[in-house]
XYZ file of C-alpha atoms in Angstrom:
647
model
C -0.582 38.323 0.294
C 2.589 36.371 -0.510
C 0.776 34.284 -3.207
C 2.270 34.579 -6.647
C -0.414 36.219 -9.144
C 0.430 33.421 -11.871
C 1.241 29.874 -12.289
C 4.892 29.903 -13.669
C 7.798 27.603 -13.441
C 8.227 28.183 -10.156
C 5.060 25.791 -9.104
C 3.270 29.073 -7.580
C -0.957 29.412 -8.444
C -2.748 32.308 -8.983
C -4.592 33.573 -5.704
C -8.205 32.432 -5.709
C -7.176 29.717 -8.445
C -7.520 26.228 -6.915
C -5.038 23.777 -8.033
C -5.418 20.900 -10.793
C -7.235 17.717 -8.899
C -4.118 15.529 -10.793
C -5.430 11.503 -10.168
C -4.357 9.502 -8.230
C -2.317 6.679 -10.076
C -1.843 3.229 -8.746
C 1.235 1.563 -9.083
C 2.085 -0.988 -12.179
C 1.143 -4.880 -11.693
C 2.763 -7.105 -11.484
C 5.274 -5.304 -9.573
C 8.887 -4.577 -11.397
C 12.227 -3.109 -10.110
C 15.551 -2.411 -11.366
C 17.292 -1.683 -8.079
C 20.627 -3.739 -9.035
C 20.867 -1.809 -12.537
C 24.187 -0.569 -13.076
C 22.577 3.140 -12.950
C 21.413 2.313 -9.748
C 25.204 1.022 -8.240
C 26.982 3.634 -9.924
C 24.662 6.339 -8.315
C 24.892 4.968 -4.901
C 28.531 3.471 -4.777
C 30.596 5.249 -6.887
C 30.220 9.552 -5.434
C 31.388 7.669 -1.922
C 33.671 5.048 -2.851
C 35.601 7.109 -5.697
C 34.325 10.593 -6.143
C 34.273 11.526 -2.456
C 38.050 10.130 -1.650
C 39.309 11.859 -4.662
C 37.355 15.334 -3.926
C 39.587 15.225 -0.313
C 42.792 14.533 -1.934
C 42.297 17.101 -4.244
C 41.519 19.806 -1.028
C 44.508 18.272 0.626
C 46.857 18.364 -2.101
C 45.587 22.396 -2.970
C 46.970 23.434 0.486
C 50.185 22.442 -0.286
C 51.027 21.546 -4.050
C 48.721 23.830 -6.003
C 50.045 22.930 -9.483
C 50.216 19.542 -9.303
C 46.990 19.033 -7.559
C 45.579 20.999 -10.999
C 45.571 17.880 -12.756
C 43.546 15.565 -10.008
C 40.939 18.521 -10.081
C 40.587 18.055 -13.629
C 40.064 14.394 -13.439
C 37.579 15.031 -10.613
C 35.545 17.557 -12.658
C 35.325 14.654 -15.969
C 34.557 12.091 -13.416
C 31.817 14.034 -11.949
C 30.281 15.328 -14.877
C 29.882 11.956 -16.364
C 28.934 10.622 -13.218
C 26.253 12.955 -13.127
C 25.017 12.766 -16.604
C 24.847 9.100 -16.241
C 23.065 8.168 -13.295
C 20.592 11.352 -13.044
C 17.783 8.879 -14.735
C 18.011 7.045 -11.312
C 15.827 9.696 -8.713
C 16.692 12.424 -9.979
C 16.604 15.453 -7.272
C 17.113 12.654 -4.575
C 20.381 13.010 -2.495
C 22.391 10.056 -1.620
C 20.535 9.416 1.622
C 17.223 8.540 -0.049
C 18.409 6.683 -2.967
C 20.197 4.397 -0.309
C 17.181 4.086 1.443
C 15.411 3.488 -1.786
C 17.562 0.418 -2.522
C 16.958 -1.018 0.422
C 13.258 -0.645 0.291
C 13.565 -2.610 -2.966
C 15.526 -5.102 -1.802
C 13.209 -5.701 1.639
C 10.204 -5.705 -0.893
C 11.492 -8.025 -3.970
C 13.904 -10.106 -2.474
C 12.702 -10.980 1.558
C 8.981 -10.728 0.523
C 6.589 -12.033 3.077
C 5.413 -15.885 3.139
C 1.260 -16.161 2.256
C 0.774 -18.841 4.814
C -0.150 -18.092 8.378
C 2.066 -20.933 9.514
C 4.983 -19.812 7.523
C 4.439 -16.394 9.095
C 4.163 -17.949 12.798
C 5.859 -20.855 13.097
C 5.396 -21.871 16.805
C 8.888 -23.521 16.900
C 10.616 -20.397 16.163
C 8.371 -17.978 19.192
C 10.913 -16.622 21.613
C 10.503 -17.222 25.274
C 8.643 -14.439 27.136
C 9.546 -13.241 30.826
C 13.143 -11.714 30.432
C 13.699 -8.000 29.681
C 14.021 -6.738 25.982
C 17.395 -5.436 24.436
C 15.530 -1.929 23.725
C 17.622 1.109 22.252
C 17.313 5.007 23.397
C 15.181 7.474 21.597
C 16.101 10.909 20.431
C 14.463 13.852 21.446
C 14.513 12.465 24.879
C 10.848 10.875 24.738
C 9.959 9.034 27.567
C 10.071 5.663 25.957
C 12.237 3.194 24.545
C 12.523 0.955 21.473
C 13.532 -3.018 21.856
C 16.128 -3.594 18.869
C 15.332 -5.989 15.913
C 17.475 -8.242 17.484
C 14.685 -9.144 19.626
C 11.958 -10.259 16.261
C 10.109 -12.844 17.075
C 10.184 -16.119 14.751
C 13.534 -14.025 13.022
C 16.473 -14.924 15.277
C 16.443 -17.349 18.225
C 18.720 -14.890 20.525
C 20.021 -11.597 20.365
C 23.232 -14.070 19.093
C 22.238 -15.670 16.786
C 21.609 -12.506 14.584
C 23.609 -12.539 11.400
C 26.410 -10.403 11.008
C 25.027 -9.709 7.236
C 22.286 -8.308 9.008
C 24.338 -6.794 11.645
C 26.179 -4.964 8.707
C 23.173 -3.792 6.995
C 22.171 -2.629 10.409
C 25.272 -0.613 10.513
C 24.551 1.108 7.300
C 21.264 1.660 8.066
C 21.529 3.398 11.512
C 24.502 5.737 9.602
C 23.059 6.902 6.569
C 21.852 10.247 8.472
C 25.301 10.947 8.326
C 24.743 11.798 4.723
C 24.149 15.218 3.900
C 21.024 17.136 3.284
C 20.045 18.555 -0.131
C 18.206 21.877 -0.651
C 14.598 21.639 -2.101
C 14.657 23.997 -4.406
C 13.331 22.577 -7.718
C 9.700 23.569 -8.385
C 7.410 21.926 -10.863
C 6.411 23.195 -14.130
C 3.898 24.549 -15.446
C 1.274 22.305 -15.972
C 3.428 19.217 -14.704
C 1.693 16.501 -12.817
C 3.265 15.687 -9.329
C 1.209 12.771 -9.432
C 2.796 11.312 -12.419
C 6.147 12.594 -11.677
C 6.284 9.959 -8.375
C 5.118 7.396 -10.171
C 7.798 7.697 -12.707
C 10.744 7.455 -10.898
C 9.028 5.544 -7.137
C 6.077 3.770 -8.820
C 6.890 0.567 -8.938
C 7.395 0.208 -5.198
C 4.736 3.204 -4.382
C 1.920 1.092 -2.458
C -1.671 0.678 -3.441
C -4.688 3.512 -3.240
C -7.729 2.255 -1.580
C -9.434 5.924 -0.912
C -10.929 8.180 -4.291
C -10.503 11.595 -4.035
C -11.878 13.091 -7.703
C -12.172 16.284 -5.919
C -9.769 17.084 -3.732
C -8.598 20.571 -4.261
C -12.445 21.233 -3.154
C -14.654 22.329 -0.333
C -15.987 19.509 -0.166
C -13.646 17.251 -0.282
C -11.990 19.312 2.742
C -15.138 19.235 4.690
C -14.409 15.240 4.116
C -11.054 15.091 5.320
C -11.925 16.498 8.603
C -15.310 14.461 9.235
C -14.388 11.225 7.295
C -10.656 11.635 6.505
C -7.778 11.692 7.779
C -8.365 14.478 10.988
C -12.332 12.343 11.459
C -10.688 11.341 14.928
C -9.340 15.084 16.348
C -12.709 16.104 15.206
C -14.300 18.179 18.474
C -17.377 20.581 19.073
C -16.882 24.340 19.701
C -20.224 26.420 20.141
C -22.145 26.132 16.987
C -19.152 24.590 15.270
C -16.838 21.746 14.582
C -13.493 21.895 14.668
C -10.160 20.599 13.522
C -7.107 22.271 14.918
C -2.968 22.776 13.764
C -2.616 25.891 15.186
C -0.443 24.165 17.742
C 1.933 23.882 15.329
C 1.685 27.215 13.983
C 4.236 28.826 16.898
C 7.244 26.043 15.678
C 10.204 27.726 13.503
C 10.645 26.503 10.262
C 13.756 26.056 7.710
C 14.414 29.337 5.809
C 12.019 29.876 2.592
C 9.267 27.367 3.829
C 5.572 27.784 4.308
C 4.878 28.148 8.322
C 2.313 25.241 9.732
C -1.092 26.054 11.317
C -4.806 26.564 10.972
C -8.524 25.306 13.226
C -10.661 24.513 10.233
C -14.378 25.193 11.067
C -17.548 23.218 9.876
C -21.546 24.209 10.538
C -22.288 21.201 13.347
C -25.315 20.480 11.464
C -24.521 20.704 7.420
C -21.230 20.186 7.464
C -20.347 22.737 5.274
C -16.816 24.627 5.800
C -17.155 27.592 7.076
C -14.146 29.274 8.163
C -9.703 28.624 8.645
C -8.332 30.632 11.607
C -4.556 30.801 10.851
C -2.671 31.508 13.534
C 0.223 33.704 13.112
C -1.616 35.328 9.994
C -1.283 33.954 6.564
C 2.014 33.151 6.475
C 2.734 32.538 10.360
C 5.077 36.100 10.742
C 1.960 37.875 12.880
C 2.835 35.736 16.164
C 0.574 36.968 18.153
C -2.579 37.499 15.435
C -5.276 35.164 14.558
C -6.809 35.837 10.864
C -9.730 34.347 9.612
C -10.241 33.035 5.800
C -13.574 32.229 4.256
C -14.321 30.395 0.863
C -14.303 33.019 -1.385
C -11.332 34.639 -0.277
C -8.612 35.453 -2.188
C -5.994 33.882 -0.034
C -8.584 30.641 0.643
C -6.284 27.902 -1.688
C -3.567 28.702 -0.127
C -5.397 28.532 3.383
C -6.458 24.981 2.488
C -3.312 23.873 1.381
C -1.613 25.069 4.425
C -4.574 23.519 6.510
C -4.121 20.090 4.565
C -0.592 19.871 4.492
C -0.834 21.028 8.713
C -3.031 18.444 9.567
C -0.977 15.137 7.642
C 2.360 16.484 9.157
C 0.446 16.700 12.693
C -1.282 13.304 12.408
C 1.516 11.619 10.908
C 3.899 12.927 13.809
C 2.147 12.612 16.555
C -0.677 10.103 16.150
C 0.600 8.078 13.244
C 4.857 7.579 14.452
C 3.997 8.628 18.221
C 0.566 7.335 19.311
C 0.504 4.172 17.471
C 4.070 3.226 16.622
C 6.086 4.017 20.069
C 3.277 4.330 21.900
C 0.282 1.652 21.532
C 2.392 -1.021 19.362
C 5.348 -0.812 21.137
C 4.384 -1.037 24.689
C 2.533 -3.830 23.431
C 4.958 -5.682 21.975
C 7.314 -4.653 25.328
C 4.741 -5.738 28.243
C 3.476 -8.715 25.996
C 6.719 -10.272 25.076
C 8.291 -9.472 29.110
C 5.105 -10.784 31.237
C 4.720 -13.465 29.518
C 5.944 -17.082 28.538
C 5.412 -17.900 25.133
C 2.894 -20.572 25.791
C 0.421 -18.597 27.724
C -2.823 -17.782 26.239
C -2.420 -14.051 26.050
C 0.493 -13.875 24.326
C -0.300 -16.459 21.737
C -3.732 -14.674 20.984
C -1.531 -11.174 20.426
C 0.766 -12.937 18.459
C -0.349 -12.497 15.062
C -1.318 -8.719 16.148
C 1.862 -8.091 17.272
C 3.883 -9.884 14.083
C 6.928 -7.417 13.048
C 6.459 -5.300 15.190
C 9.667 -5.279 16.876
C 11.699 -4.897 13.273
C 9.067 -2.355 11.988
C 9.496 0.190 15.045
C 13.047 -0.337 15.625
C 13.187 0.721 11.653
C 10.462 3.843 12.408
C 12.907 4.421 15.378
C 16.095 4.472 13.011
C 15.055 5.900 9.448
C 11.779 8.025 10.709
C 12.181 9.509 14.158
C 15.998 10.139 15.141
C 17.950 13.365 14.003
C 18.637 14.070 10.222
C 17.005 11.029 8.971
C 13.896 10.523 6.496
C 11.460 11.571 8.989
C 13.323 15.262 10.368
C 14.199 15.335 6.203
C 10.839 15.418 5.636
C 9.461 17.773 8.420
C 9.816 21.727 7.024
C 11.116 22.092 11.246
C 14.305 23.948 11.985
C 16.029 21.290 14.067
C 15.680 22.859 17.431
C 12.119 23.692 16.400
C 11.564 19.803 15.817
C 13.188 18.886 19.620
C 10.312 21.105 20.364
C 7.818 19.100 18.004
C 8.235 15.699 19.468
C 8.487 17.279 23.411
C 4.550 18.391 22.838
C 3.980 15.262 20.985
C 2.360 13.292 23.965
C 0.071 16.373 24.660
C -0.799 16.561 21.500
C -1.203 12.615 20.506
C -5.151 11.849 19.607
C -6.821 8.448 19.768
C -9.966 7.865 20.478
C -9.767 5.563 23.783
C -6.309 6.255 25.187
C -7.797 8.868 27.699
C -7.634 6.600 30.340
C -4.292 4.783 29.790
C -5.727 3.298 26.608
C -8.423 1.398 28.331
C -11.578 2.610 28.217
C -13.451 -0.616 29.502
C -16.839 0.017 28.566
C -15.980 2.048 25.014
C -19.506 1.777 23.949
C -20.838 4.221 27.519
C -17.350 6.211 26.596
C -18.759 6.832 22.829
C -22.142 7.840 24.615
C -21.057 10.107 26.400
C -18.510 11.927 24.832
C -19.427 11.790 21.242
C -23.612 10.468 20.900
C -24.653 13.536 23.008
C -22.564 16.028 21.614
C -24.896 17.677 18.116
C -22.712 16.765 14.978
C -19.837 14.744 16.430
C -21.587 11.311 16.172
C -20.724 10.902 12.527
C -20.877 7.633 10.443
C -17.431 7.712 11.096
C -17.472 7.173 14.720
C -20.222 4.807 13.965
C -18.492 2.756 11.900
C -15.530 2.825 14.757
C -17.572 1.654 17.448
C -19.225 -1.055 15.455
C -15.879 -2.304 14.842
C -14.968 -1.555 18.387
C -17.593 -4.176 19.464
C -16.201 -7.027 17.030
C -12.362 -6.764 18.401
C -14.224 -6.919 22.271
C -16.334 -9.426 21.718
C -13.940 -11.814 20.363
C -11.391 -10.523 23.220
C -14.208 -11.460 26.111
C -15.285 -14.929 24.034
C -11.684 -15.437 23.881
C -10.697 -15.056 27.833
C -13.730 -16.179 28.498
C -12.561 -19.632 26.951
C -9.367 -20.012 28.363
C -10.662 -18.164 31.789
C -13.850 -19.932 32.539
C -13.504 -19.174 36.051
C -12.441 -15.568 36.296
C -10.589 -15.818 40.000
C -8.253 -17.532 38.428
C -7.241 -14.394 36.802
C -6.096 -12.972 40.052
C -3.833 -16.355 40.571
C -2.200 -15.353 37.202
C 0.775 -13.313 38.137
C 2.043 -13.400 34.264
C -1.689 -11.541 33.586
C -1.196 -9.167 36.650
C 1.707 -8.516 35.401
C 1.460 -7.268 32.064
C -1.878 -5.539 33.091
C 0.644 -3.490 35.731
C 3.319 -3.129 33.119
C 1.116 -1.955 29.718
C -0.554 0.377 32.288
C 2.636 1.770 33.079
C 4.356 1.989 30.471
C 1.463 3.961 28.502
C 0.937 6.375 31.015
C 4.734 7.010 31.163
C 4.583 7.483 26.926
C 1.444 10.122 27.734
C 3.557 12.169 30.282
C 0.737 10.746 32.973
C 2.262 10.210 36.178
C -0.602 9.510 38.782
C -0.558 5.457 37.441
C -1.955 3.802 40.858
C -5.622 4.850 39.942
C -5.575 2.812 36.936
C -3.829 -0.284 37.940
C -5.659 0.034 41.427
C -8.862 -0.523 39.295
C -7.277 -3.384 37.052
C -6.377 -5.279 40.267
C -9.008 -4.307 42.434
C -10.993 -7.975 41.663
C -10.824 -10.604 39.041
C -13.994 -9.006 37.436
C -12.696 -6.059 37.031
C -9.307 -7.594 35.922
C -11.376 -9.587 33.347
C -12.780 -6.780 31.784
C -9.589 -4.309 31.950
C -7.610 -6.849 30.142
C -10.547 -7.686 27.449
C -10.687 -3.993 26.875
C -6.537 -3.740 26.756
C -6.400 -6.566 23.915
C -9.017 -5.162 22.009
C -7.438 -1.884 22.313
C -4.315 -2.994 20.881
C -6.104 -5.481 18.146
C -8.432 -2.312 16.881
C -5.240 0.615 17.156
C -2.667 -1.841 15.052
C -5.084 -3.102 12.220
C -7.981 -0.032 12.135
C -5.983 2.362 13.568
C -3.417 2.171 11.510
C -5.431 2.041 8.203
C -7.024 5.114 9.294
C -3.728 6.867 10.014
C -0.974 5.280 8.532
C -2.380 4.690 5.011
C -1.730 7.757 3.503
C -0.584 6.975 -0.362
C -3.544 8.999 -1.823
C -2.390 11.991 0.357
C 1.498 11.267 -0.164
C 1.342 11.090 -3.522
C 0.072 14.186 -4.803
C 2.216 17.401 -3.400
C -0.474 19.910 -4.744
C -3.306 17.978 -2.130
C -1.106 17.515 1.091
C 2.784 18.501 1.622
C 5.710 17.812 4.616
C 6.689 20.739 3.492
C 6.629 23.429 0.689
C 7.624 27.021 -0.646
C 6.540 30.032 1.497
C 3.326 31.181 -0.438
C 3.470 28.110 -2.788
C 0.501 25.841 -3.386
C 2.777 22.872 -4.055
C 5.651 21.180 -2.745
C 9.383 20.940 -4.346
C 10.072 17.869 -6.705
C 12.950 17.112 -3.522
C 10.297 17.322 -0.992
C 7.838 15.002 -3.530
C 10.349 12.479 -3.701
C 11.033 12.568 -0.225
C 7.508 12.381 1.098
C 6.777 9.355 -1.174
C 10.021 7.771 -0.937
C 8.758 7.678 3.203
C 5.439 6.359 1.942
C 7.503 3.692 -0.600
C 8.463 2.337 3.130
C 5.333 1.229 3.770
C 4.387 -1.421 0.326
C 5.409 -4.270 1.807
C 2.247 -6.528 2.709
C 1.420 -7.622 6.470
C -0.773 -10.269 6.536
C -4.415 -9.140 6.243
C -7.131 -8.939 8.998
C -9.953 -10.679 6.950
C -8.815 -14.576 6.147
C -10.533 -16.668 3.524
C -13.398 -19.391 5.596
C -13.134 -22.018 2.803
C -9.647 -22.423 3.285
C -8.612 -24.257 6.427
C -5.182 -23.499 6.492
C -5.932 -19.887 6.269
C -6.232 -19.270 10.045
C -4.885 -18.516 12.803
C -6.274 -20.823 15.570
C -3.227 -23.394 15.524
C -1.212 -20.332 17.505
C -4.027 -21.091 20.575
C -2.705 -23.314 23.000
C -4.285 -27.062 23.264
C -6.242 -28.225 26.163
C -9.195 -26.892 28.059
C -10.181 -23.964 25.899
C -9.294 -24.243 22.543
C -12.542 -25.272 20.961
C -14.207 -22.199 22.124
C -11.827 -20.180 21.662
C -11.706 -21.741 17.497
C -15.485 -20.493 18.153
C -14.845 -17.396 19.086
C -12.209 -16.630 16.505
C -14.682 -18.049 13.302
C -17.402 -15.923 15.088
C -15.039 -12.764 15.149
C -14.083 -13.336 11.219
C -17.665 -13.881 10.742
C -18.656 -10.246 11.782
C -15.664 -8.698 10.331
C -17.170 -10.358 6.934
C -20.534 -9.105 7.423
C -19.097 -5.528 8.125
C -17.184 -5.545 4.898
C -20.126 -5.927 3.088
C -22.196 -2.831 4.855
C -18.917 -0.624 4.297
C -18.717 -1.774 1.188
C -22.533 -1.237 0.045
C -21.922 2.493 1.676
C -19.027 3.006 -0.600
C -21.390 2.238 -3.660
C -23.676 4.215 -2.133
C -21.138 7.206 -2.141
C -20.212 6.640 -5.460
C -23.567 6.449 -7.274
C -24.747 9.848 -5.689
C -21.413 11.554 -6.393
C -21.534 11.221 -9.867
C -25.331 12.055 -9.397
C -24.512 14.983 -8.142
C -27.143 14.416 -4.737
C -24.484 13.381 -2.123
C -25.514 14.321 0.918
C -22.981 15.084 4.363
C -21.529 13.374 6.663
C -22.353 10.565 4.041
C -18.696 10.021 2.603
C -17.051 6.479 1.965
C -15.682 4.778 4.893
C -12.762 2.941 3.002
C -10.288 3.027 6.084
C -12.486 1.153 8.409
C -13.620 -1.728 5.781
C -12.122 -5.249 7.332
C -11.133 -6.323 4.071
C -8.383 -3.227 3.421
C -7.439 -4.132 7.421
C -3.977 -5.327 7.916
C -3.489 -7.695 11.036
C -0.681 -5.795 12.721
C 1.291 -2.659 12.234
C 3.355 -1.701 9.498
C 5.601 1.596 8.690
């Protein structure tokens, strides 16, 4: 079947063997780096600066003066090897790209870490003016949306002028380092070598923190978990007697020479939750285009089926709903029609303001280092790079968030969850229980909120600033879905101030719950990331586990997201640790303080229902009497929540 019969050097695992369930390893505290060791200079600075200038005088002088260019080559060649030997303790099987990007993670950790206090984060003297169009930079792969530059950070610089030109230098290197070239993955793990421990060697210190436990994840189980309660719980759907998470969209994509093809619709019983089936299309190892086999536990070929599955579904949630859907997409228009409708005293945009902090610098990075040609993101991505143009043009089809059917805005979400997932057998897990209960928290401290500064809601309709951002996010996100019949939707928003009342509460909670939940759900991936045998980018053709290249890769990507945004939950016996002071003064502001302790409040009350669930989980599983759909809901408890988007 393409599966090696042994586990050898070359990584491979027998068929019908699962692999090792390595733990998860959290990275050391306090946190420690070394990123200005000499090590780390000379294996950064000197192959450009010195080894790469003497390598093309050497070709030069060969052309012409053979025997005298014998000498430089011999220089080159001591150089080299003692380069080599030297710095190979600093990430090893990393090419220069990454270990430059490594550096600078460090340095963006350790050296501009984030201020604790809120008014140190938001200082109200440093918000830009609103109501002028954003300095916003192209896309590749010609998506339908654009990216405002970090030039544009809010409480950063004061104008797109008064940037540094230190930053404007690091900028440059930044936005060039796909220049650098590409390294093969070749090198496979050994036998009996922990992928788990080999990342945290060489990326721990700057690896970020594991919420979720997995102590069984090469199992059944734990795969019937990742599609109810994991990481595809939202692209969960119904079909017949079945549920259903699908890849096979990715199945049909060409991938680099020697790597494992994409693809594969895992199927659970609607009422046990038990995995029943993978339908690979393409065949097992995606060379039977126009076949669709079917693997059942049991088979032979099953571990490999699940791996493939795994790997299939974090490279298609990570692409399309994780950098797509809630980076370019929901953040980013937010951050666009927020910062361009309106002035930075008006109530809307101060109330956003802490979901919406970095936002600007963390896309434009996403934008720079994830998403454009032959950077980490493509590096990643086991895509040929036509076959990735192709990737990000289905993207918008393909993009999944609960909500976003009708231009993000479902204004009654609670009828919406009725409907579509309460009535359908087996979809209404305590997943998408847990969602809408957190759904209602963001909405009713949206409505409390407008409701304070709105008490009379035909004023809305006098608001152009409001009218115009509800035109403008409308827009903009059907644009980003491909959708171009818009009038419906903004024909509703504007159709009364009632119904503009409750299209803009729904908007801001949409945006509150996508940045802080969302993202958890989707964008906190460290327990996947860091263990290549449980979920890969990309891997051998027929492998169970990914290359130590592609390890390093795929956690120097999730490296990119340690740095701390300030958290959702804030502590109530601290008065300075809130955000009210950003609401503006006058008529309003004491009930909208209300509705804000209210909202933190509820969030505090859920944290402690997640959190008795999670003990719940716990105690059965090492009972041995856990019961599905009854899995830990780590990624929706407030307390893990981060206030606004990060990488």
């Amino acid at each position: 079947v393409g599966v090696s019969t042994k586990r050898s050097d070359a990584g491979a695992v027998a068929v019908g063997v699962e692999s090792p369930n390595y733990p998860a390893l959290q990275p050391p505290m306090p946190r420690k780096t070394r990123f200005l060791t000499a090590r780390t200079i000379a294996s950064t600075l000197l192959l450009p600066i010195v080894i790469y200038p003497l390598l093309f005088l050497a070709l030069i002088l060969a052309g012409t003066l053979f025997f005298f260019s014998l000498p430089l080559w011999g220089m080159l060649l001591l150089i080299f090897t003692g380069y080599w030997s030297y710095t190979v303790g600093f990430l090893p099987f990393a090419d220069l790209y990454l270990r430059t990007m490594i550096i600078f993670i460090k340095l963006d950790m350790f050296v501009n870490a984030t201020p604790q206090k809120l008014r140190e984060m938001f200082p109200l003297r440093r918000l830009r003016p609103g109501k002028y169009e954003l300095l916003k930079d192209e896309i590749d792969y010609a998506l339908n949306l654009r990216v405002p530059s970090y030039k544009e950070e809010d409480f950063i610089y004061q104008s797109v002028k008064a940037v540094p030109t230190a930053t404007r230098m690091v900028d440059f290197v930044l936005t060039s380092l796909h220049f650098l070239p590409e390294l093969p993955f070749t090198t496979r793990f050994g036998a009996n070598e922990d992928p788990v421990a080999f990342i945290m060697k060489h990326l721990g210190p700057i690896y970020p923190e594991i919420v979720e436990e997995w102590p069984d994840k090469q199992s059944d189980d734990a795969l019937a978990r990742l599609c109810v309660a994991g990481l595809g719980a939202h692209r969960l759907e119904k079909e017949g007697a079945f549920l259903v998470v699908r890849t096979n969209a990715m199945a049909a994509l060409p991938v680099r020479p020697g790597l494992g093809r994409y693809g594969g619709d895992c199927y659970l019983d609607a009422k046990t939750y038990r995995v029943v089936m993978i339908k690979k299309q393409g065949g097992l190892h995606g060379s039977l285009a126009r076949e669709t086999s079917t693997f059942r536990p049991g088979d032979p070929e099953w571990p490999y089926v699940k791996f493939v599955f795994r790997s299939s579904l974090f490279s298609l949630v990570t692409l399309a709903d994780h950098l797509y859907g809630l980076h370019l997409l929901v953040a980013n228009v937010a951050v666009s029609s927020v910062r361009e409708s309106f002035a930075a005293s008006h109530p809307v945009r101060r109330f956003l303001t802490p979901f919406l902090y970095n936002t600007v610098t963390v896309n434009y990075n996403a934008k720079a280092n994830l998403i454009q040609r032959t950077t980490l993101g493509p590096r990643n991505f086991a895509f040929t790079d036509h076959a990735m143009t192709v990737a990000w043009a289905l993207v918008p089809g393909l993009t999944k968030l609960g909500g976003i059917e009708q231009a993000m805005v479902e204004v009654d979400f609670a009828a919406h969850h009725k409907e579509r997932i309460a009535k359908v057998p087996g979809l209404d897990t305590p997943f998408q229980q847990a969602k809408l209960a957190m759904w209602a928290i963001y909405h009713r401290f949206t409505v409390s909120y407008l409701s304070a500064y709105y008490p009379d809601r035909a004023a809305m309709l006098r608001d152009e600033e409001l009218k115009a951002f509800a035109v403008d996010f409308s827009r903009n996100i059907n644009s980003g879905l491909n959708n171009l019949d818009q009038h419906n939707v903004i024909d509703m928003a504007l159709a009364s101030a009632d119904s503009l009342f409750k299209y803009t509460a729904a908007a801001l909670a949409r945006i509150m719950f996508e940045v802080s939940l969302g993202h958890e759900h989707l964008g906190s991936v460290q327990a996947y990331a860091q263990d290549v045998s449980f979920c890969a980018f990309c891997w051998p053709e027929g492998e169970m586990m990914a290359t130590k290249e592609a390890a390093l890769h795929q956690a120097g990507l999730m490296a990119a997201t340690s740095k701390k945004m300030p958290m959702l939950l804030r502590d109530p016996k601290d008065p300075e640790d809130s955000w009210t002071f950003l609401f503006p003064e006058g008529q309003g502001k004491v009930a909208a303080e209300s509705a804000y302790n209210t909202f933190q409040a509820e969030l505090r009350e859920y944290s402690k229902q997640i959190d008795a669930n999670t003990d719940g989980w716990r105690a059965a599983f090492e009972a041995g009497t856990r019961k599905a759909p009854d899995w830990p809901l780590w990624k929706v408890n407030p307390k893990y929540l981060e206030v606004s988007i990060s990488v």
